[in-house]
Coordinates of C-alpha atoms and ligand atoms in Angstrom, one line a residue:
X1349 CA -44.3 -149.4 -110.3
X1350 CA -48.0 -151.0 -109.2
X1351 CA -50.9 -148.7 -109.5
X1352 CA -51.2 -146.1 -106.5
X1353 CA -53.8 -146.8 -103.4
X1354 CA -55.1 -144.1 -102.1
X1355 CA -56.5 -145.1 -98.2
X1356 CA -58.8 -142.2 -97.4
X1357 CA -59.3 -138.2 -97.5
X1358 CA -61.8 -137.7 -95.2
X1359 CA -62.2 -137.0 -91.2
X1360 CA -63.0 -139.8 -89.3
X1361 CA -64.6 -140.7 -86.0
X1362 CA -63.2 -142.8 -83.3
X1363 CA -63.2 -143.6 -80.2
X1364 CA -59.8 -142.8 -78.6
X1365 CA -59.3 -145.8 -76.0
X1366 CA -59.9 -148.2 -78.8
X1367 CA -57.6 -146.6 -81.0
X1368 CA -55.5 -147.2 -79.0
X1369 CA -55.5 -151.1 -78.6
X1370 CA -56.0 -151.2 -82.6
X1371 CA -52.8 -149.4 -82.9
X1372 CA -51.5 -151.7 -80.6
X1373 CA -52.3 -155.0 -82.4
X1374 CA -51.4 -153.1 -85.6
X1375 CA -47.7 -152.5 -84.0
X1376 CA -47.7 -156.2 -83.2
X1377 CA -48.2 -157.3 -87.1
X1378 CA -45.6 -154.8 -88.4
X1379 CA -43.1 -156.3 -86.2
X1380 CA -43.9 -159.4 -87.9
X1381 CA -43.0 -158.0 -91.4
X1382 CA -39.9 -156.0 -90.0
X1383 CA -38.7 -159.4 -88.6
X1384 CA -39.0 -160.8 -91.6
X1385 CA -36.9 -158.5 -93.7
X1386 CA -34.6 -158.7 -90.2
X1387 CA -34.2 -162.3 -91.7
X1388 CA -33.9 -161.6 -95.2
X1389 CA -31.1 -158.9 -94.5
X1390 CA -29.0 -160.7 -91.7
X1391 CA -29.1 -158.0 -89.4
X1392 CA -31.8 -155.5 -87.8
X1393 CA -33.4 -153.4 -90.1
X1394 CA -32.2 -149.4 -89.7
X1395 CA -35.0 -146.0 -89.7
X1396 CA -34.1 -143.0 -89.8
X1397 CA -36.4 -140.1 -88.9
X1398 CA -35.6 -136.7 -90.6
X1399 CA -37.4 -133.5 -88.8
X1400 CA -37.9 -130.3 -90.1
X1401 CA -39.7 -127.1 -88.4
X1402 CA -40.9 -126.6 -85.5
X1403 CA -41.0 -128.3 -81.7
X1404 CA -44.3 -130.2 -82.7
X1405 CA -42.8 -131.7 -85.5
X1406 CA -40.0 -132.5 -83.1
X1407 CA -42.5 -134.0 -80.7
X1408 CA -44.3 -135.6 -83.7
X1409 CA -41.0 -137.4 -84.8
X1410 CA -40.7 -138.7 -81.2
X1411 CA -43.8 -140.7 -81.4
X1412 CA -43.2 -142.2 -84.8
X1413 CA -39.7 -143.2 -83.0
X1414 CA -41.3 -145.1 -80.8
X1415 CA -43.5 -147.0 -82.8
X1416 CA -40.8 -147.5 -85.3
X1417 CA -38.5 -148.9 -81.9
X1418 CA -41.4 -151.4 -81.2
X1419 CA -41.9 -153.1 -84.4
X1420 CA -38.2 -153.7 -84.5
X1421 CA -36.2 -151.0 -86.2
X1422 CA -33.2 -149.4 -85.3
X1423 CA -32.8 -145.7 -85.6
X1424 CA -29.9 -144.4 -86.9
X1425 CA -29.2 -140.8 -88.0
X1426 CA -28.0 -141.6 -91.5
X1427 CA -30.3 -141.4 -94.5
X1428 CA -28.7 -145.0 -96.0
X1429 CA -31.2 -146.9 -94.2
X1430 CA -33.9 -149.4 -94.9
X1431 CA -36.6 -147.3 -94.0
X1432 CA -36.2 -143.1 -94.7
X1433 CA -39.2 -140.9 -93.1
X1434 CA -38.8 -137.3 -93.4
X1435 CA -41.8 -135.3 -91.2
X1436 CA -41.9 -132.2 -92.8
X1437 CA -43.0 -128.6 -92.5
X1438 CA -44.5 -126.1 -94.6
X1439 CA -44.5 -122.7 -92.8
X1440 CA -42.4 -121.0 -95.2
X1441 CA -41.2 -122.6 -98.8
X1442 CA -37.7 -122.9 -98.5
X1443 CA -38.7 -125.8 -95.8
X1444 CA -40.4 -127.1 -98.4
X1445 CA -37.7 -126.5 -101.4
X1446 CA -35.2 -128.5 -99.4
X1447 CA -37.5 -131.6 -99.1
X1448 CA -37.9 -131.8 -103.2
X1449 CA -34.0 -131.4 -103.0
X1450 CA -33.3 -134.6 -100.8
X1451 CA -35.9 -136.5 -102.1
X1452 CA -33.3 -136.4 -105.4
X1453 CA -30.8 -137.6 -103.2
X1454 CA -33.3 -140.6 -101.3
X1455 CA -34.1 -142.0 -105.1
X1456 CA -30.4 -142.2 -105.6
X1457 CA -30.3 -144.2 -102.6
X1458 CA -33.4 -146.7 -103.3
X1459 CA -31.9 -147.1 -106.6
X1460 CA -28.8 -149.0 -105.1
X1461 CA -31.4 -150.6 -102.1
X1462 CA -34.4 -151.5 -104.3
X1463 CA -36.0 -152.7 -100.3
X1464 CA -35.5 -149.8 -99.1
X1465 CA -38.6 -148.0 -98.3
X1466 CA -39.4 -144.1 -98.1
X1467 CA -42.5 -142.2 -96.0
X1468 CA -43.2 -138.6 -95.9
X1469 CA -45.3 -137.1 -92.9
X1470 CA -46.2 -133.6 -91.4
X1471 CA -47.1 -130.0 -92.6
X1472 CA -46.2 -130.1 -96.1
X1473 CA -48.2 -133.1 -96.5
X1474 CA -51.5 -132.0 -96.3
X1475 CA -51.3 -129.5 -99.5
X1476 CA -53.2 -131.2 -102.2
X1477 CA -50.4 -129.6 -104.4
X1478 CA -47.5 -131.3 -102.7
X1479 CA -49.2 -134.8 -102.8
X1480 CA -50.3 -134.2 -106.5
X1481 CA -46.4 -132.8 -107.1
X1482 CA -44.8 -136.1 -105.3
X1483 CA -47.7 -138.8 -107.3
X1484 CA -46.2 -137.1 -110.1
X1485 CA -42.7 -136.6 -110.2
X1486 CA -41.4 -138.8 -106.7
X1487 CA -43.3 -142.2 -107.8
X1488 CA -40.5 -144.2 -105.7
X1489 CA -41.7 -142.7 -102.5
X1490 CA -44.1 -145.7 -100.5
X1491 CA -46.3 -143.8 -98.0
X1492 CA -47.7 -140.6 -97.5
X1493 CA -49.7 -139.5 -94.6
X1494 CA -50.3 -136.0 -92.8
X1495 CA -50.5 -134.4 -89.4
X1496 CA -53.9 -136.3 -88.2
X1497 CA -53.6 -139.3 -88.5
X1498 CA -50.1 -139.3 -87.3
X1499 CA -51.7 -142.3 -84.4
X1500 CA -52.4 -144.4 -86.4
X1501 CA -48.8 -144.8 -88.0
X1502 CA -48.6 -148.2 -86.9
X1503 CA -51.3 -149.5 -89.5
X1504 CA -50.2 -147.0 -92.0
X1505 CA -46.7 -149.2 -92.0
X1506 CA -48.8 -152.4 -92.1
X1507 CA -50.5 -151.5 -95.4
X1508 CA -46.7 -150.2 -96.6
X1509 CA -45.5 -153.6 -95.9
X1510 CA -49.1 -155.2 -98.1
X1511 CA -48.9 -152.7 -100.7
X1512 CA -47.3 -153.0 -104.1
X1513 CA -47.4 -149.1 -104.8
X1514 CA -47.6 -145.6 -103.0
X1515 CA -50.0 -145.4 -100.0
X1516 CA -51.6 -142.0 -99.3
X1517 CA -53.3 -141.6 -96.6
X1518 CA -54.5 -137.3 -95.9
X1519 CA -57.2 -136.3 -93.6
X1520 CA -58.6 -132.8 -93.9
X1521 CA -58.8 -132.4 -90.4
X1522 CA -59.6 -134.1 -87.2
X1523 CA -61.1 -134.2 -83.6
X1524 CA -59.6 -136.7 -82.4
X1525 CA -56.5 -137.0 -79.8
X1526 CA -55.5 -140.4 -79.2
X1527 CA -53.2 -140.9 -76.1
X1528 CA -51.3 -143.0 -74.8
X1529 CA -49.0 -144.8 -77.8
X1530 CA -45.1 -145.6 -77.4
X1531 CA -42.6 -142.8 -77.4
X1532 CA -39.0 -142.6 -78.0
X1533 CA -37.6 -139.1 -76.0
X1534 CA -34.8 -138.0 -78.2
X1535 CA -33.1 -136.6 -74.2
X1536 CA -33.7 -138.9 -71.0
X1537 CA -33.9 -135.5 -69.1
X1538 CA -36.6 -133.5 -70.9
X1539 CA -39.3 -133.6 -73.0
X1540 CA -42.3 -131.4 -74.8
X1541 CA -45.6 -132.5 -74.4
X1542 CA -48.2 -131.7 -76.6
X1543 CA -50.7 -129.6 -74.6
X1544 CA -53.2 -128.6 -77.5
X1545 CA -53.2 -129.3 -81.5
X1546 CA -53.9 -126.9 -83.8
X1547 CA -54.6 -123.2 -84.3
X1548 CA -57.7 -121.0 -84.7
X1549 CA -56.0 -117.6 -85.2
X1550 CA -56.0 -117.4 -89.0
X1551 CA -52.9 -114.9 -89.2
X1552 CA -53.2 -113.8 -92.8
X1553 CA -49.8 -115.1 -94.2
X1554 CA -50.0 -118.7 -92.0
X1555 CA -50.6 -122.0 -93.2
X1556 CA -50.2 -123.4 -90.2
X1557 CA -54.3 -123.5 -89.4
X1558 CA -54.8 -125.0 -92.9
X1559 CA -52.4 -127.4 -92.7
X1560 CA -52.8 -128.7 -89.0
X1561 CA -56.5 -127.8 -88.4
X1562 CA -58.7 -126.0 -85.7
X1563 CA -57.8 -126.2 -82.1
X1564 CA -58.0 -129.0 -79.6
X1565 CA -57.0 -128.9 -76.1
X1566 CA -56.0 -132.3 -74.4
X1567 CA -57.7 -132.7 -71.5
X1568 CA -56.1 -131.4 -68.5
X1569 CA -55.7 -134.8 -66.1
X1570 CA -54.2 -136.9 -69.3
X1571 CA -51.0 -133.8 -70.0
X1572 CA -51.0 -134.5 -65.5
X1573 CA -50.8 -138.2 -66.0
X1574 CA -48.4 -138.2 -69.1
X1575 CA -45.8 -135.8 -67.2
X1576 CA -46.3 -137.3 -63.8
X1577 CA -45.0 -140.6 -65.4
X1578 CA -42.2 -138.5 -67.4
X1579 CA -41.4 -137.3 -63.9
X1580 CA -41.4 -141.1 -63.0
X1581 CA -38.7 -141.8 -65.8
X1582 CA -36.4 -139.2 -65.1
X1583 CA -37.5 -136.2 -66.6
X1584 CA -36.7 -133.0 -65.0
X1585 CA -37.5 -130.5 -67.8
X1586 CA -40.5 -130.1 -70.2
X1587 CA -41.9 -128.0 -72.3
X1588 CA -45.7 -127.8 -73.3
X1589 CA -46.3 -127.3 -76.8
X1590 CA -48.9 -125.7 -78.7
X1591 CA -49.4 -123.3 -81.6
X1592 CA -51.2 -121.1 -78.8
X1593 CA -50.9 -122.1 -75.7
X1594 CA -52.6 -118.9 -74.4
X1595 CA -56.2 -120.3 -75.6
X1596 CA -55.3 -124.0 -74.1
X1597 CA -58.9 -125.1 -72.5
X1598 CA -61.1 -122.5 -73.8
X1599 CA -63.1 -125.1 -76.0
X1600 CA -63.0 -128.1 -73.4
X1601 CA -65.8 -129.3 -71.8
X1602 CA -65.1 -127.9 -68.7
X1603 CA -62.9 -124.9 -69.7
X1604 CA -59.6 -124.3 -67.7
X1605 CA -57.0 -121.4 -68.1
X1606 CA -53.1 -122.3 -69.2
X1607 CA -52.2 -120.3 -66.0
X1608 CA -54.6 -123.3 -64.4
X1609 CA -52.9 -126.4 -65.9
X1610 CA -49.2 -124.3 -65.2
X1611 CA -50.5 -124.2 -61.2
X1612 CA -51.1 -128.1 -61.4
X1613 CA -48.4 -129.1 -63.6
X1614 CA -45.9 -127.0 -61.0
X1615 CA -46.9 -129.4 -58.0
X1616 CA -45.6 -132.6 -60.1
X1617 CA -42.8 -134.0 -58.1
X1618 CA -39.5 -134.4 -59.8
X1619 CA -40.3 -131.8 -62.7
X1620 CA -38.0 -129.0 -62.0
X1621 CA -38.3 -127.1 -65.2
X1622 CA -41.1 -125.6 -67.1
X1623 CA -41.3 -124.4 -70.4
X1624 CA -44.2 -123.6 -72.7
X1625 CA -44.4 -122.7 -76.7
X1626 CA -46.0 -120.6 -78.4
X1627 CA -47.7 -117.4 -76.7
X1628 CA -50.2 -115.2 -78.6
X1629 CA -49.5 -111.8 -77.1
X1630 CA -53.6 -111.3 -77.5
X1631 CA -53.5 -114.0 -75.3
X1632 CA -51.5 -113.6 -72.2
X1633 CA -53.4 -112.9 -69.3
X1634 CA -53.0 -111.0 -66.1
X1635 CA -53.2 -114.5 -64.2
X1636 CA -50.4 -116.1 -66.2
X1637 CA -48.3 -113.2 -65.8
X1638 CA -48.9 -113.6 -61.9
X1639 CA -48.3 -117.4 -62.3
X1640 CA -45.3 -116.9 -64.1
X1641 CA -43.9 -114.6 -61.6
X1642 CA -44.7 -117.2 -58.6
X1643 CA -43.8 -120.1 -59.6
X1644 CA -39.9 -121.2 -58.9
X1645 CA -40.0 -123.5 -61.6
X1646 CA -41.7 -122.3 -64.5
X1647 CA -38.5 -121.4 -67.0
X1648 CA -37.4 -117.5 -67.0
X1649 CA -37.9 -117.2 -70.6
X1650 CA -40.8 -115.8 -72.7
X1651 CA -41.4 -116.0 -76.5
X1652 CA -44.1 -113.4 -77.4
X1653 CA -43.5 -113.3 -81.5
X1654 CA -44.1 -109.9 -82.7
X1655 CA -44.4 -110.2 -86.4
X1656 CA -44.5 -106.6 -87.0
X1657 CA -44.2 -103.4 -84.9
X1658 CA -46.5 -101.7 -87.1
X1659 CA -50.2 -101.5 -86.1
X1660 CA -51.4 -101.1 -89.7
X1661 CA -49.2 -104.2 -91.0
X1662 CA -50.2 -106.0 -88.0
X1663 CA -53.7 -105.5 -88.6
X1664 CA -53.4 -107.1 -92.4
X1665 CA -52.0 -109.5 -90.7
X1666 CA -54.8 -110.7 -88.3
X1667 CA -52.8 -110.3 -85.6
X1668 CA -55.3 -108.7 -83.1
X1669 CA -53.2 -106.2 -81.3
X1670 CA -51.9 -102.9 -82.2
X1671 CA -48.4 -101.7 -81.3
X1672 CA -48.9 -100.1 -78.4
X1673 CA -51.2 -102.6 -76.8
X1674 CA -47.6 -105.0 -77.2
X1675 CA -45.4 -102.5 -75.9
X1676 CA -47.6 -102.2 -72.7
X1677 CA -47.7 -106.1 -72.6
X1678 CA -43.8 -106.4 -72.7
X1679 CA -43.3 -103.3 -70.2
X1680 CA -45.6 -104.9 -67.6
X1681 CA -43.7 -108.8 -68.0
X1682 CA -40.2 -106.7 -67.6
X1683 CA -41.4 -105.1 -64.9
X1684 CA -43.2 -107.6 -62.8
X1685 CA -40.7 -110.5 -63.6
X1686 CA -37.2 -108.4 -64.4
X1687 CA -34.9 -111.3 -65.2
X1688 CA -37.4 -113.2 -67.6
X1689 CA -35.7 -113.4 -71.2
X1690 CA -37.7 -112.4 -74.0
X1691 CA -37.8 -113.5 -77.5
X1692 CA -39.9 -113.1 -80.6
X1693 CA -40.5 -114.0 -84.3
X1694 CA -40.4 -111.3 -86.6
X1695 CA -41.3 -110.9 -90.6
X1696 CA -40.3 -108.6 -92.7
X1697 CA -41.4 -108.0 -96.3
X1698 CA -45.3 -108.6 -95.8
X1699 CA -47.6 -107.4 -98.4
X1700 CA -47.8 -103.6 -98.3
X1701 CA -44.6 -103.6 -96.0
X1702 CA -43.2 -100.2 -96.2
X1703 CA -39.6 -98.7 -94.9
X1704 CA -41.8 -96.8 -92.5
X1705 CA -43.2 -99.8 -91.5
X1706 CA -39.9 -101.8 -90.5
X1707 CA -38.9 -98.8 -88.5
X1708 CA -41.7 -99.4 -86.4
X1709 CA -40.7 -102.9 -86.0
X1710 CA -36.9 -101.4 -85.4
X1711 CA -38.8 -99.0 -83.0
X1712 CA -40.3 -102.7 -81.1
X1713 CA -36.8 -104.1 -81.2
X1714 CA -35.1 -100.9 -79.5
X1715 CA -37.7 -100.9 -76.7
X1716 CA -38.6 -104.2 -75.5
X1717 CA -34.5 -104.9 -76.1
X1718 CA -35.3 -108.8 -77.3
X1719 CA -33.1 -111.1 -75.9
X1720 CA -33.4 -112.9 -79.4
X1721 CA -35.3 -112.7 -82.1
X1722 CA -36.2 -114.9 -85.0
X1723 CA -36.2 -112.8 -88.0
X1724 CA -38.0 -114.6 -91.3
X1725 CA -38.4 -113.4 -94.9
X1726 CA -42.2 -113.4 -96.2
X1727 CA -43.0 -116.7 -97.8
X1728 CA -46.1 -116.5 -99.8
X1729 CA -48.3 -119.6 -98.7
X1730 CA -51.2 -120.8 -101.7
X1731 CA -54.4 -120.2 -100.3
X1732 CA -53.6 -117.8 -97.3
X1733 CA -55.6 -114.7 -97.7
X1734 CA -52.1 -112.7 -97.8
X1735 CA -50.8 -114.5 -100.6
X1736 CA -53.4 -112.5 -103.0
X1737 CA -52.3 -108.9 -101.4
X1738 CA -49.4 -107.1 -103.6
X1739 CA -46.3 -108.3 -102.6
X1740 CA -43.3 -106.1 -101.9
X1741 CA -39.8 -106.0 -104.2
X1742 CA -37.5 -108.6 -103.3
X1743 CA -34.7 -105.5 -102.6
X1744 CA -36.7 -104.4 -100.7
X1745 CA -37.4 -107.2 -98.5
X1746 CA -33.4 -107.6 -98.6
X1747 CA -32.7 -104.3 -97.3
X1748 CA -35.2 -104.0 -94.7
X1749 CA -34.3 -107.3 -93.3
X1750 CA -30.5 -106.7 -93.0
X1751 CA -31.6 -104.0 -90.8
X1752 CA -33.8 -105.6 -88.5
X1753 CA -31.5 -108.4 -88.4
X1754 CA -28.8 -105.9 -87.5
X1755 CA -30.8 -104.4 -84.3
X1756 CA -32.0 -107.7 -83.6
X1757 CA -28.4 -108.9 -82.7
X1758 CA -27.5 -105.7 -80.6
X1759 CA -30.4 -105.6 -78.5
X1760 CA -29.3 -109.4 -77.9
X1761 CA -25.7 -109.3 -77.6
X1762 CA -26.5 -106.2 -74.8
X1763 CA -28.5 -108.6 -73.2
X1764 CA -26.7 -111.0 -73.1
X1765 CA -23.7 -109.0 -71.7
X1766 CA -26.1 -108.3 -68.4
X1767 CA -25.8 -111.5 -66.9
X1768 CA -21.9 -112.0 -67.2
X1769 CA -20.4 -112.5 -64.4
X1770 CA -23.6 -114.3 -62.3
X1771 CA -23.8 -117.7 -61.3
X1772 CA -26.8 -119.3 -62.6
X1773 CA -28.3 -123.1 -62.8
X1774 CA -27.9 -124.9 -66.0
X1775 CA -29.3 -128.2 -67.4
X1776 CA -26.3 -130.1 -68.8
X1777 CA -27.8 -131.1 -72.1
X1778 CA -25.0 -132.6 -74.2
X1779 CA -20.4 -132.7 -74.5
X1780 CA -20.0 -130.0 -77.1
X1781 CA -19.6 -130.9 -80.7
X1782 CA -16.6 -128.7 -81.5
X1783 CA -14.7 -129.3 -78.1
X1784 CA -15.0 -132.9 -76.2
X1785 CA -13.8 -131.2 -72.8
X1786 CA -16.3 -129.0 -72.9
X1787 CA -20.4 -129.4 -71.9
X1788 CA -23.1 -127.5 -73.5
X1789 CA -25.9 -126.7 -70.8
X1790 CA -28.9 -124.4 -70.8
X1791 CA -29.9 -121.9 -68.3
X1792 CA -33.2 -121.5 -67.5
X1793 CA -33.4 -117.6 -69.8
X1794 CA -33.0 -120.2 -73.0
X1795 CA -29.4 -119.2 -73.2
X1796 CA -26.1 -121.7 -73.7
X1797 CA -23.1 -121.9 -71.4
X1798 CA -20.4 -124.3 -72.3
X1799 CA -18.2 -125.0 -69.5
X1800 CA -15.7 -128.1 -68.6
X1801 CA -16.8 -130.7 -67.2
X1802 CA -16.9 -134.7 -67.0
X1803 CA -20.1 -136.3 -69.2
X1804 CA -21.6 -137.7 -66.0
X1805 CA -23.3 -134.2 -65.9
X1806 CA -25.2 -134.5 -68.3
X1807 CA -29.0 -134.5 -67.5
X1808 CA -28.0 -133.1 -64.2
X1809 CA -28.7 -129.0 -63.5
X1810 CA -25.5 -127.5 -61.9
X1811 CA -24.7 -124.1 -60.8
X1812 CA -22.5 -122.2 -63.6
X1813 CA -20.5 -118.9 -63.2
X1814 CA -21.0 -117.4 -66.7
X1815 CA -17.3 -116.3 -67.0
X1816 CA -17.6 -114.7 -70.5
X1817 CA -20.1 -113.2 -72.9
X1818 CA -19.7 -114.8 -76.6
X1819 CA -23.0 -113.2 -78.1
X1820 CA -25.6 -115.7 -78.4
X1821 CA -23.5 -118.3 -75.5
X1822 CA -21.5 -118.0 -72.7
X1823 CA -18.2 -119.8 -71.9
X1824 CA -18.2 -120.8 -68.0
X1825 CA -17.1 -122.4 -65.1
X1826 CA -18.6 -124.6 -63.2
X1827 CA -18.8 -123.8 -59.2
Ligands
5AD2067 N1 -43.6 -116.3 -94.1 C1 -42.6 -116.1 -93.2 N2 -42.7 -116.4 -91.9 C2 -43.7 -117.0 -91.5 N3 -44.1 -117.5 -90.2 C3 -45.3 -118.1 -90.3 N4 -45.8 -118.0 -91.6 C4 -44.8 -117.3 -92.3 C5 -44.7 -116.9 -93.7 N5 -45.7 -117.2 -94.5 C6 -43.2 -117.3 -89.1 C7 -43.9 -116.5 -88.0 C8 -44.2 -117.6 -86.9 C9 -43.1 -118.5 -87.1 C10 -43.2 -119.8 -86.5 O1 -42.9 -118.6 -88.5 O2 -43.0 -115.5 -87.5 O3 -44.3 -117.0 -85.6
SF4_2068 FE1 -49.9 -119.2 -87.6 FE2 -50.9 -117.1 -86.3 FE3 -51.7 -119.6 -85.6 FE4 -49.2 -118.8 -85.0 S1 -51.1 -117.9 -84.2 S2 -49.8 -120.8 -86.0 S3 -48.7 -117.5 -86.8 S4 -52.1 -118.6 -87.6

């Protein structure tokens, strides 16, 4: 293989309208190149986009749909394609462990399709140990860039297309947004929108502020103008992403509140659903609580991750609040809004984690009685200030995570068992994979109902009685 380019490692400055006619021009030259290989090949060339993590990367994946649609791809969901991007995520290494692993399988692939091309993206990506691992031992892959410079995807596909060897393109960070590039909505009925980028917490086990930078707030009338015209297209649900959307507008330059930008994003016509990812619980104000509680469309479900009942583990973890302070948060959202699900991450087997210390966790579980609950192993992350504190035996971790895992699921299942027998509205989202008579629709607590009905439903929210409780879903009827 030719020699390696690297583009850049550094942070640049732009200006964001500009960018965005750049981009533009740039999306018009790869389509030149893709129609080219069209010709060459006979047919239109096929992408496929493989996510992994979180709803950002979800979101993330979106946008690089939508370029890739533009220049003249055509996506497909299998992996023998001409063009292979995975968008990766590094929160925890097993995410990571199964990229290597498919990578294998990709080579395999582009050893039978010498055209075919490979790009990695997200998380994982900005670790100089992953790029120096993959320029090492995954010479076939052909670009590399991270979370960033993500926008500018359409150039990074013209260099691919000019290059002779591996592209690699990282920035450290960024503070830039640039708005306003092509989409390709995996549903026609909802969507997430990326409300803020970034986090400033610093949690001690969490890579997530190293690997996607500090935090930037989109400015409140472009998130208006980009759902108004999701509203225009069809979209009844969204959700607003951010790794904290509790601090979304502190740094602007006129701050604004979340609760603020909920009260103007609940006046959008059209939008009948509102959802939001992630809470901090240090976060969550009085006034969202109130918004929450008054607004008929903001969704009745709440994910307020935990980590650790314990105030002592909590505080090695940077979390910012003790126990109690979390109990008293979750007592006042039950009580002001009762039927508002809520759910939480959880991890068991941080540094100094004792058995004392999951049965204050257990202790959180029993009381706030978690409609679900997310439950991770530890993952030691290079370079987080955890990953140097003593780490706990892996029996240990086993043990005490069967038995949070175990409350986890009755506190849920009890839940879940409350609302049998109500009618409630559901989003038709999909016909269920197992059983073709049956749809698969979401209520507006998070939770599934699959009931019978024709296909013409879907994208539609119909009333559901939930005839039986199955757990973690509901079988229903529609009425
Ligand atoms: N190990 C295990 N779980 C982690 N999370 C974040 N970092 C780690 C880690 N190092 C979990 C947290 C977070 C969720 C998205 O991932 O629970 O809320
Ligand atoms: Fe990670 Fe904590 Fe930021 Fe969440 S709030 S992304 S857990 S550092």
């Amino acid at each position: 293989m030719a020699e390696q380019t690297t583009v850049t490692q550094i942070t640049e400055k732009i200006d964001g309208t500009k960018e965005t006619e750049r981009q533009l021009a740039f999306m018009e030259k790869a389509a030149g190149y893709v129609q080219e290989l069209s010709e060459k090949l006979g047919r239109k060339p096929t992408c496929c986009v493989v996510t992994f993590g979180c709803q950002m990367n979800a979101r993330d994946s979106e946008k690089l749909s939508g370029i890739l649609e533009k220049v003249g791809y055509e996506l497909v969901e299998n992996e023998e394609a001409d063009f292979v991007i995975y968008n990766t995520c590094t929160v925890r290494d097993n995410a990571n462990q199964r990229v290597y692993g498919r990578l294998g399988y990709l080579n395999g692939l582009k050893k039978k399709n010498p055209h075919m091309k490979i790009a990695l993206c997200g998380c994982m990506m900005q670790e100089p140990s992953v790029i120096e691992k993959i320029r090492k031992s995954y010479r076939f892959v052909d670009l590399i860039f991270g979370t960033h410079n993500i926008y500018k995807f359409a150039e990074l596909l013209t260099a691919m297309f000019e290059a002779d060897g591996m592209i690699v393109d990282i920035w450290k960070d960024t503070d830039q947004i640039v708005e306003d590039l092509p989409v390709e909505r995996k549903y026609p009925f909802k969507s997430g929108i990326n409300i803020m980028f970034g986090c400033n917490n610093f949690c001690s086990y969490c890579i997530v502020p190293y690997v996607r930078g500090r935090e930037r707030s989109r400015n409140p009338k472009d998130i208006i103008r980009e759902i108004e015209k999701l509203s225009e297209d069809g979209v009844k649900e969204i959700m607003l992403l951010g790794q904290n959307v509790n601090s979304y507008g502190k740094n602007l330059e006129e701050p604004i509140t979340f609760a603020k930008l909920l009260r103007e994003v609940e006046k959008i016509d059209g939008i009948e659903r509102i959802r939001f990812m992630t809470s901090h619980p240090k976060d969550l104000s009085d006034e969202l609580i109130q918004v929450m509680k008054e607004s008929k469309k903001i969704c009745r479900h709440l994910h307020l991750p935990l980590q650790s009942g314990s105030t002592e583990i909590l505080t090695k973890m940077n979390r910012r609040y003790t126990k109690e302070q979390y109990l008293a948060l979750a007592e006042k959202i039950r009580r002001e809004i009762p039927d508002m699900a809520i759910t939480t991450d959880i991890i068991v087997g941080f540094p100094g984690e004792t058995r004392a210390d999951v049965d204050e966790t257990i202790d959180v579980i029993n009381k706030v009685q978690y409609d679900n609950a997310f439950t991770f192993i530890y993952s030691k992350r290079t370079g987080t200030p955890a990953a140097a504190m003593e780490q706990v035996p892996e029996e240990e971790v086993k043990e005490n995570f069967a038995r949070v895992l175990e409350t986890v699921q009755q506190t849920a299942k009890k839940r879940a068992a409350l609302l049998q027998g109500q009618t409630l509205s559901a989003l038709v989202e999909d016909v269920n994979d197992q059983d073709p008579e049956l749809l698969t629709g979401r209520l507006s607590n998070n939770m599934i109902v699959h009931f019978k009905g024709e296909k013409e439903l879907i994208g539609q929210i119909v009333p559901v009685y939930l005839k039986e409780c199955h757990g973690f879903y509901y079988l229903g009827e529609r009425v």
